[in-house]
Amino acid sequence: MKRNNSDIVIFERIKSGNSDALTALFNKYYQQICRFTFLFIPENKIVEELTANVFINLWETRKKITIHSSVKAYLYQAAKNQAISFLRKNKNMLTPLDDFLDLPDRRDQTPEAIYIEGELNLEFTKAYKKLPNRAQLAFKLHRLDGLKYSEVAEIMNISIGAVEKNITSALKILHSELHSYTKAN
């Protein structure tokens, strides 16, 4: 909750015209919003431009904006809207199904541990790609990006129950696909 409250404080500063607060919010969420937008559009330059537009629009319309759930959920919804608008204008773009995991610092790992981690990430990516699109998105937003079910529901325009169903489905499929990697040897 502390993080959410700090976002509200930052947003209130943005509403009052503090550009440093906008920079702080940008620095905090830019990478996450880029990864999310990349789900819809597999082109880095376009993703970066659309993500920047989210923050530009936030600044330009700051006095009119009302946050209903959280600042983070608002940014994700705005990014989704930017991506959908872009895709409507450019119908030939495809949606990628890439792995969005951040890899840890590897300096202290043995070559064997790095190899095993790479194999597991590869298998996870394969399993993740087998998920239905809605289950992928719900899983990513909740488990990888840390959004609450209510925030995921708002972004995806579905009920909280549907979010739970999609995440449960994703977990069952992932568990089934990765079962051989989770068994004790």
JSON list of C-alpha atoms in Angstrom, two decimals:
[
{"chain": "A", "resi": 1, "resn": "MET", "atom": "CA", "xyz": [0.00, 0.00, 0.00]},
{"chain": "A", "resi": 2, "resn": "LYS", "atom": "CA", "xyz": [2.88, 2.37, 0.68]},
{"chain": "A", "resi": 3, "resn": "ARG", "atom": "CA", "xyz": [3.88, 2.27, -2.99]},
{"chain": "A", "resi": 4, "resn": "ASN", "atom": "CA", "xyz": [0.33, 3.03, -4.08]},
{"chain": "A", "resi": 5, "resn": "ASN", "atom": "CA", "xyz": [0.13, 5.99, -1.67]},
{"chain": "A", "resi": 6, "resn": "SER", "atom": "CA", "xyz": [3.41, 7.38, -2.97]},
{"chain": "A", "resi": 7, "resn": "ASP", "atom": "CA", "xyz": [2.05, 7.15, -6.52]},
{"chain": "A", "resi": 8, "resn": "ILE", "atom": "CA", "xyz": [-1.03, 9.12, -5.48]},
{"chain": "A", "resi": 9, "resn": "VAL", "atom": "CA", "xyz": [1.19, 11.78, -3.90]},
{"chain": "A", "resi": 10, "resn": "ILE", "atom": "CA", "xyz": [3.27, 11.95, -7.08]},
{"chain": "A", "resi": 11, "resn": "PHE", "atom": "CA", "xyz": [0.12, 12.17, -9.20]},
{"chain": "A", "resi": 12, "resn": "GLU", "atom": "CA", "xyz": [-1.27, 15.00, -7.05]},
{"chain": "A", "resi": 13, "resn": "ARG", "atom": "CA", "xyz": [2.02, 16.87, -7.56]},
{"chain": "A", "resi": 14, "resn": "ILE", "atom": "CA", "xyz": [1.70, 16.30, -11.32]},
{"chain": "A", "resi": 15, "resn": "LYS", "atom": "CA", "xyz": [-1.85, 17.67, -11.24]},
{"chain": "A", "resi": 16, "resn": "SER", "atom": "CA", "xyz": [-0.55, 20.82, -9.57]},
{"chain": "A", "resi": 17, "resn": "GLY", "atom": "CA", "xyz": [1.99, 21.30, -12.40]},
{"chain": "A", "resi": 18, "resn": "ASN", "atom": "CA", "xyz": [5.16, 19.80, -10.91]},
{"chain": "A", "resi": 19, "resn": "SER", "atom": "CA", "xyz": [7.17, 18.48, -13.88]},
{"chain": "A", "resi": 20, "resn": "ASP", "atom": "CA", "xyz": [9.72, 16.82, -11.55]},
{"chain": "A", "resi": 21, "resn": "ALA", "atom": "CA", "xyz": [6.88, 14.60, -10.29]},
{"chain": "A", "resi": 22, "resn": "LEU", "atom": "CA", "xyz": [6.13, 13.59, -13.89]},
{"chain": "A", "resi": 23, "resn": "THR", "atom": "CA", "xyz": [9.79, 12.70, -14.35]},
{"chain": "A", "resi": 24, "resn": "ALA", "atom": "CA", "xyz": [9.70, 10.59, -11.18]},
{"chain": "A", "resi": 25, "resn": "LEU", "atom": "CA", "xyz": [6.60, 8.71, -12.37]},
{"chain": "A", "resi": 26, "resn": "PHE", "atom": "CA", "xyz": [8.16, 8.27, -15.83]},
{"chain": "A", "resi": 27, "resn": "ASN", "atom": "CA", "xyz": [11.36, 6.85, -14.34]},
{"chain": "A", "resi": 28, "resn": "LYS", "atom": "CA", "xyz": [9.39, 4.51, -12.09]},
{"chain": "A", "resi": 29, "resn": "TYR", "atom": "CA", "xyz": [7.08, 3.01, -14.73]},
{"chain": "A", "resi": 30, "resn": "TYR", "atom": "CA", "xyz": [8.57, 3.59, -18.19]},
{"chain": "A", "resi": 31, "resn": "GLN", "atom": "CA", "xyz": [10.22, 0.16, -18.54]},
{"chain": "A", "resi": 32, "resn": "GLN", "atom": "CA", "xyz": [7.15, -1.71, -17.23]},
{"chain": "A", "resi": 33, "resn": "ILE", "atom": "CA", "xyz": [4.82, 0.16, -19.57]},
{"chain": "A", "resi": 34, "resn": "CYS", "atom": "CA", "xyz": [7.17, -0.50, -22.52]},
{"chain": "A", "resi": 35, "resn": "ARG", "atom": "CA", "xyz": [7.17, -4.25, -21.78]},
{"chain": "A", "resi": 36, "resn": "PHE", "atom": "CA", "xyz": [3.39, -4.22, -21.49]},
{"chain": "A", "resi": 37, "resn": "THR", "atom": "CA", "xyz": [2.94, -2.30, -24.76]},
{"chain": "A", "resi": 38, "resn": "PHE", "atom": "CA", "xyz": [5.32, -4.73, -26.46]},
{"chain": "A", "resi": 39, "resn": "LEU", "atom": "CA", "xyz": [2.66, -7.42, -25.85]},
{"chain": "A", "resi": 40, "resn": "PHE", "atom": "CA", "xyz": [0.56, -5.63, -28.47]},
{"chain": "A", "resi": 41, "resn": "ILE", "atom": "CA", "xyz": [3.24, -4.23, -30.79]},
{"chain": "A", "resi": 42, "resn": "PRO", "atom": "CA", "xyz": [6.55, -6.04, -31.48]},
{"chain": "A", "resi": 43, "resn": "GLU", "atom": "CA", "xyz": [8.45, -2.94, -32.56]},
{"chain": "A", "resi": 44, "resn": "ASN", "atom": "CA", "xyz": [10.72, -1.27, -29.97]},
{"chain": "A", "resi": 45, "resn": "LYS", "atom": "CA", "xyz": [10.72, 2.21, -31.54]},
{"chain": "A", "resi": 46, "resn": "ILE", "atom": "CA", "xyz": [6.94, 2.27, -31.79]},
{"chain": "A", "resi": 47, "resn": "VAL", "atom": "CA", "xyz": [6.59, 0.93, -28.23]},
{"chain": "A", "resi": 48, "resn": "GLU", "atom": "CA", "xyz": [8.91, 3.64, -26.91]},
{"chain": "A", "resi": 49, "resn": "GLU", "atom": "CA", "xyz": [6.98, 6.33, -28.77]},
{"chain": "A", "resi": 50, "resn": "LEU", "atom": "CA", "xyz": [3.60, 5.09, -27.57]},
{"chain": "A", "resi": 51, "resn": "THR", "atom": "CA", "xyz": [4.86, 4.79, -24.00]},
{"chain": "A", "resi": 52, "resn": "ALA", "atom": "CA", "xyz": [6.21, 8.32, -24.13]},
{"chain": "A", "resi": 53, "resn": "ASN", "atom": "CA", "xyz": [2.81, 9.43, -25.45]},
{"chain": "A", "resi": 54, "resn": "VAL", "atom": "CA", "xyz": [1.18, 7.95, -22.33]},
{"chain": "A", "resi": 55, "resn": "PHE", "atom": "CA", "xyz": [3.23, 10.27, -20.15]},
{"chain": "A", "resi": 56, "resn": "ILE", "atom": "CA", "xyz": [2.85, 13.26, -22.50]},
{"chain": "A", "resi": 57, "resn": "ASN", "atom": "CA", "xyz": [-0.94, 12.80, -22.49]},
{"chain": "A", "resi": 58, "resn": "LEU", "atom": "CA", "xyz": [-0.88, 12.44, -18.71]},
{"chain": "A", "resi": 59, "resn": "TRP", "atom": "CA", "xyz": [0.86, 15.79, -18.45]},
{"chain": "A", "resi": 60, "resn": "GLU", "atom": "CA", "xyz": [-1.34, 17.54, -21.00]},
{"chain": "A", "resi": 61, "resn": "THR", "atom": "CA", "xyz": [-4.61, 16.31, -19.47]},
{"chain": "A", "resi": 62, "resn": "ARG", "atom": "CA", "xyz": [-3.47, 16.14, -15.83]},
{"chain": "A", "resi": 63, "resn": "LYS", "atom": "CA", "xyz": [-6.14, 18.52, -14.51]},
{"chain": "A", "resi": 64, "resn": "LYS", "atom": "CA", "xyz": [-8.97, 16.49, -16.07]},
{"chain": "A", "resi": 65, "resn": "ILE", "atom": "CA", "xyz": [-7.78, 13.02, -15.00]},
{"chain": "A", "resi": 66, "resn": "THR", "atom": "CA", "xyz": [-9.44, 11.12, -12.18]},
{"chain": "A", "resi": 67, "resn": "ILE", "atom": "CA", "xyz": [-7.73, 7.97, -10.91]},
{"chain": "A", "resi": 68, "resn": "HIS", "atom": "CA", "xyz": [-10.27, 5.24, -10.09]},
{"chain": "A", "resi": 69, "resn": "SER", "atom": "CA", "xyz": [-8.09, 2.41, -8.79]},
{"chain": "A", "resi": 70, "resn": "SER", "atom": "CA", "xyz": [-4.35, 3.22, -8.93]},
{"chain": "A", "resi": 71, "resn": "VAL", "atom": "CA", "xyz": [-1.91, 5.34, -10.89]},
{"chain": "A", "resi": 72, "resn": "LYS", "atom": "CA", "xyz": [-0.20, 2.17, -12.14]},
{"chain": "A", "resi": 73, "resn": "ALA", "atom": "CA", "xyz": [-3.50, 0.75, -13.43]},
{"chain": "A", "resi": 74, "resn": "TYR", "atom": "CA", "xyz": [-4.26, 4.09, -15.10]},
{"chain": "A", "resi": 75, "resn": "LEU", "atom": "CA", "xyz": [-0.89, 4.01, -16.90]},
{"chain": "A", "resi": 76, "resn": "TYR", "atom": "CA", "xyz": [-1.42, 0.44, -18.08]},
{"chain": "A", "resi": 77, "resn": "GLN", "atom": "CA", "xyz": [-4.91, 1.28, -19.33]},
{"chain": "A", "resi": 78, "resn": "ALA", "atom": "CA", "xyz": [-3.60, 4.37, -21.13]},
{"chain": "A", "resi": 79, "resn": "ALA", "atom": "CA", "xyz": [-0.84, 2.26, -22.74]},
{"chain": "A", "resi": 80, "resn": "LYS", "atom": "CA", "xyz": [-3.38, -0.34, -23.83]},
{"chain": "A", "resi": 81, "resn": "ASN", "atom": "CA", "xyz": [-5.51, 2.40, -25.38]},
{"chain": "A", "resi": 82, "resn": "GLN", "atom": "CA", "xyz": [-2.47, 3.84, -27.20]},
{"chain": "A", "resi": 83, "resn": "ALA", "atom": "CA", "xyz": [-1.56, 0.39, -28.54]},
{"chain": "A", "resi": 84, "resn": "ILE", "atom": "CA", "xyz": [-5.09, -0.44, -29.67]},
{"chain": "A", "resi": 85, "resn": "SER", "atom": "CA", "xyz": [-5.42, 2.94, -31.36]},
{"chain": "A", "resi": 86, "resn": "PHE", "atom": "CA", "xyz": [-2.10, 2.40, -33.13]},
{"chain": "A", "resi": 87, "resn": "LEU", "atom": "CA", "xyz": [-3.10, -1.13, -34.21]},
{"chain": "A", "resi": 88, "resn": "ARG", "atom": "CA", "xyz": [-6.42, 0.11, -35.61]},
{"chain": "A", "resi": 89, "resn": "LYS", "atom": "CA", "xyz": [-4.50, 2.52, -37.80]},
{"chain": "A", "resi": 90, "resn": "ASN", "atom": "CA", "xyz": [-1.87, -0.10, -38.71]},
{"chain": "A", "resi": 91, "resn": "LYS", "atom": "CA", "xyz": [-3.77, -3.37, -39.06]},
{"chain": "A", "resi": 92, "resn": "ASN", "atom": "CA", "xyz": [-0.77, -5.25, -40.42]},
{"chain": "A", "resi": 93, "resn": "MET", "atom": "CA", "xyz": [1.06, -5.34, -37.06]},
{"chain": "A", "resi": 94, "resn": "LEU", "atom": "CA", "xyz": [1.25, -8.68, -35.19]},
{"chain": "A", "resi": 95, "resn": "THR", "atom": "CA", "xyz": [1.07, -9.29, -31.45]},
{"chain": "A", "resi": 96, "resn": "PRO", "atom": "CA", "xyz": [4.21, -10.97, -30.06]},
{"chain": "A", "resi": 97, "resn": "LEU", "atom": "CA", "xyz": [4.22, -13.62, -27.36]},
{"chain": "A", "resi": 98, "resn": "ASP", "atom": "CA", "xyz": [7.67, -12.97, -25.87]},
{"chain": "A", "resi": 99, "resn": "ASP", "atom": "CA", "xyz": [9.07, -13.73, -22.44]},
{"chain": "A", "resi": 100, "resn": "PHE", "atom": "CA", "xyz": [9.10, -10.62, -20.25]},
{"chain": "A", "resi": 101, "resn": "LEU", "atom": "CA", "xyz": [11.15, -11.93, -17.35]},
{"chain": "A", "resi": 102, "resn": "ASP", "atom": "CA", "xyz": [13.96, -9.79, -16.00]},
{"chain": "A", "resi": 103, "resn": "LEU", "atom": "CA", "xyz": [17.13, -11.83, -15.72]},
{"chain": "A", "resi": 104, "resn": "PRO", "atom": "CA", "xyz": [19.10, -11.52, -12.48]},
{"chain": "A", "resi": 105, "resn": "ASP", "atom": "CA", "xyz": [22.72, -10.43, -12.18]},
{"chain": "A", "resi": 106, "resn": "ARG", "atom": "CA", "xyz": [24.81, -13.46, -13.15]},
{"chain": "A", "resi": 107, "resn": "ARG", "atom": "CA", "xyz": [28.25, -12.51, -11.87]},
{"chain": "A", "resi": 108, "resn": "ASP", "atom": "CA", "xyz": [28.07, -14.81, -8.83]},
{"chain": "A", "resi": 109, "resn": "GLN", "atom": "CA", "xyz": [26.51, -17.80, -10.61]},
{"chain": "A", "resi": 110, "resn": "THR", "atom": "CA", "xyz": [28.33, -20.90, -11.78]},
{"chain": "A", "resi": 111, "resn": "PRO", "atom": "CA", "xyz": [28.25, -21.76, -15.50]},
{"chain": "A", "resi": 112, "resn": "GLU", "atom": "CA", "xyz": [26.08, -24.79, -14.65]},
{"chain": "A", "resi": 113, "resn": "ALA", "atom": "CA", "xyz": [23.55, -22.60, -12.78]},
{"chain": "A", "resi": 114, "resn": "ILE", "atom": "CA", "xyz": [23.45, -20.15, -15.69]},
{"chain": "A", "resi": 115, "resn": "TYR", "atom": "CA", "xyz": [22.85, -23.02, -18.12]},
{"chain": "A", "resi": 116, "resn": "ILE", "atom": "CA", "xyz": [20.05, -24.51, -15.98]},
{"chain": "A", "resi": 117, "resn": "GLU", "atom": "CA", "xyz": [18.44, -21.09, -15.56]},
{"chain": "A", "resi": 118, "resn": "GLY", "atom": "CA", "xyz": [18.56, -20.56, -19.32]},
{"chain": "A", "resi": 119, "resn": "GLU", "atom": "CA", "xyz": [16.98, -23.95, -19.97]},
{"chain": "A", "resi": 120, "resn": "LEU", "atom": "CA", "xyz": [14.24, -23.27, -17.41]},
{"chain": "A", "resi": 121, "resn": "ASN", "atom": "CA", "xyz": [13.56, -19.82, -18.89]},
{"chain": "A", "resi": 122, "resn": "LEU", "atom": "CA", "xyz": [13.34, -21.39, -22.36]},
{"chain": "A", "resi": 123, "resn": "GLU", "atom": "CA", "xyz": [10.87, -24.02, -21.11]},
{"chain": "A", "resi": 124, "resn": "PHE", "atom": "CA", "xyz": [8.86, -21.37, -19.26]},
{"chain": "A", "resi": 125, "resn": "THR", "atom": "CA", "xyz": [8.70, -19.27, -22.44]},
{"chain": "A", "resi": 126, "resn": "LYS", "atom": "CA", "xyz": [7.46, -22.27, -24.43]},
{"chain": "A", "resi": 127, "resn": "ALA", "atom": "CA", "xyz": [4.82, -23.03, -21.79]},
{"chain": "A", "resi": 128, "resn": "TYR", "atom": "CA", "xyz": [3.83, -19.35, -21.53]},
{"chain": "A", "resi": 129, "resn": "LYS", "atom": "CA", "xyz": [3.27, -19.20, -25.30]},
{"chain": "A", "resi": 130, "resn": "LYS", "atom": "CA", "xyz": [0.81, -22.10, -25.01]},
{"chain": "A", "resi": 131, "resn": "LEU", "atom": "CA", "xyz": [-1.45, -20.06, -22.75]},
{"chain": "A", "resi": 132, "resn": "PRO", "atom": "CA", "xyz": [-4.60, -18.52, -24.24]},
{"chain": "A", "resi": 133, "resn": "ASN", "atom": "CA", "xyz": [-4.06, -14.79, -24.97]},
{"chain": "A", "resi": 134, "resn": "ARG", "atom": "CA", "xyz": [-6.25, -13.56, -22.10]},
{"chain": "A", "resi": 135, "resn": "ALA", "atom": "CA", "xyz": [-4.58, -15.95, -19.65]},
{"chain": "A", "resi": 136, "resn": "GLN", "atom": "CA", "xyz": [-1.15, -14.72, -20.82]},
{"chain": "A", "resi": 137, "resn": "LEU", "atom": "CA", "xyz": [-2.11, -11.10, -20.29]},
{"chain": "A", "resi": 138, "resn": "ALA", "atom": "CA", "xyz": [-3.76, -11.69, -16.89]},
{"chain": "A", "resi": 139, "resn": "PHE", "atom": "CA", "xyz": [-0.78, -13.77, -15.72]},
{"chain": "A", "resi": 140, "resn": "LYS", "atom": "CA", "xyz": [1.74, -11.16, -16.88]},
{"chain": "A", "resi": 141, "resn": "LEU", "atom": "CA", "xyz": [-0.09, -8.24, -15.33]},
{"chain": "A", "resi": 142, "resn": "HIS", "atom": "CA", "xyz": [-0.69, -9.96, -12.00]},
{"chain": "A", "resi": 143, "resn": "ARG", "atom": "CA", "xyz": [2.31, -12.26, -11.49]},
{"chain": "A", "resi": 144, "resn": "LEU", "atom": "CA", "xyz": [5.06, -10.49, -13.43]},
{"chain": "A", "resi": 145, "resn": "ASP", "atom": "CA", "xyz": [4.00, -6.83, -13.09]},
{"chain": "A", "resi": 146, "resn": "GLY", "atom": "CA", "xyz": [2.46, -7.11, -9.62]},
{"chain": "A", "resi": 147, "resn": "LEU", "atom": "CA", "xyz": [-0.94, -5.59, -10.33]},
{"chain": "A", "resi": 148, "resn": "LYS", "atom": "CA", "xyz": [-3.95, -6.43, -8.15]},
{"chain": "A", "resi": 149, "resn": "TYR", "atom": "CA", "xyz": [-6.82, -8.46, -9.57]},
{"chain": "A", "resi": 150, "resn": "SER", "atom": "CA", "xyz": [-9.01, -5.34, -9.58]},
{"chain": "A", "resi": 151, "resn": "GLU", "atom": "CA", "xyz": [-6.38, -3.43, -11.57]},
{"chain": "A", "resi": 152, "resn": "VAL", "atom": "CA", "xyz": [-5.99, -6.30, -14.05]},
{"chain": "A", "resi": 153, "resn": "ALA", "atom": "CA", "xyz": [-9.78, -6.45, -14.41]},
{"chain": "A", "resi": 154, "resn": "GLU", "atom": "CA", "xyz": [-9.92, -2.74, -15.17]},
{"chain": "A", "resi": 155, "resn": "ILE", "atom": "CA", "xyz": [-7.15, -2.93, -17.78]},
{"chain": "A", "resi": 156, "resn": "MET", "atom": "CA", "xyz": [-8.62, -6.00, -19.47]},
{"chain": "A", "resi": 157, "resn": "ASN", "atom": "CA", "xyz": [-12.22, -4.79, -19.18]},
{"chain": "A", "resi": 158, "resn": "ILE", "atom": "CA", "xyz": [-13.32, -8.03, -17.52]},
{"chain": "A", "resi": 159, "resn": "SER", "atom": "CA", "xyz": [-14.63, -8.98, -14.07]},
{"chain": "A", "resi": 160, "resn": "ILE", "atom": "CA", "xyz": [-12.38, -9.86, -11.15]},
{"chain": "A", "resi": 161, "resn": "GLY", "atom": "CA", "xyz": [-13.80, -13.40, -11.34]},
{"chain": "A", "resi": 162, "resn": "ALA", "atom": "CA", "xyz": [-12.71, -13.63, -14.97]},
{"chain": "A", "resi": 163, "resn": "VAL", "atom": "CA", "xyz": [-9.22, -12.47, -13.97]},
{"chain": "A", "resi": 164, "resn": "GLU", "atom": "CA", "xyz": [-9.09, -15.20, -11.32]},
{"chain": "A", "resi": 165, "resn": "LYS", "atom": "CA", "xyz": [-10.29, -17.78, -13.86]},
{"chain": "A", "resi": 166, "resn": "ASN", "atom": "CA", "xyz": [-7.64, -16.71, -16.41]},
{"chain": "A", "resi": 167, "resn": "ILE", "atom": "CA", "xyz": [-4.83, -16.80, -13.84]},
{"chain": "A", "resi": 168, "resn": "THR", "atom": "CA", "xyz": [-5.98, -20.18, -12.53]},
{"chain": "A", "resi": 169, "resn": "SER", "atom": "CA", "xyz": [-6.05, -21.50, -16.08]},
{"chain": "A", "resi": 170, "resn": "ALA", "atom": "CA", "xyz": [-2.56, -20.10, -16.72]},
{"chain": "A", "resi": 171, "resn": "LEU", "atom": "CA", "xyz": [-1.18, -21.67, -13.54]},
{"chain": "A", "resi": 172, "resn": "LYS", "atom": "CA", "xyz": [-2.69, -25.08, -14.36]},
{"chain": "A", "resi": 173, "resn": "ILE", "atom": "CA", "xyz": [-1.19, -25.04, -17.86]},
{"chain": "A", "resi": 174, "resn": "LEU", "atom": "CA", "xyz": [2.20, -23.81, -16.63]},
{"chain": "A", "resi": 175, "resn": "HIS", "atom": "CA", "xyz": [2.24, -26.41, -13.85]},
{"chain": "A", "resi": 176, "resn": "SER", "atom": "CA", "xyz": [1.34, -29.16, -16.30]},
{"chain": "A", "resi": 177, "resn": "GLU", "atom": "CA", "xyz": [3.95, -28.04, -18.86]},
{"chain": "A", "resi": 178, "resn": "LEU", "atom": "CA", "xyz": [6.71, -27.51, -16.31]},
{"chain": "A", "resi": 179, "resn": "HIS", "atom": "CA", "xyz": [5.87, -30.46, -14.04]},
{"chain": "A", "resi": 180, "resn": "SER", "atom": "CA", "xyz": [9.02, -32.38, -14.96]},
{"chain": "A", "resi": 181, "resn": "TYR", "atom": "CA", "xyz": [11.13, -29.38, -13.89]},
{"chain": "A", "resi": 182, "resn": "THR", "atom": "CA", "xyz": [9.43, -29.02, -10.52]},
{"chain": "A", "resi": 183, "resn": "LYS", "atom": "CA", "xyz": [9.78, -32.66, -9.41]},
{"chain": "A", "resi": 184, "resn": "ALA", "atom": "CA", "xyz": [12.55, -33.46, -6.94]},
{"chain": "A", "resi": 185, "resn": "ASN", "atom": "CA", "xyz": [15.28, -35.58, -8.52]}
]
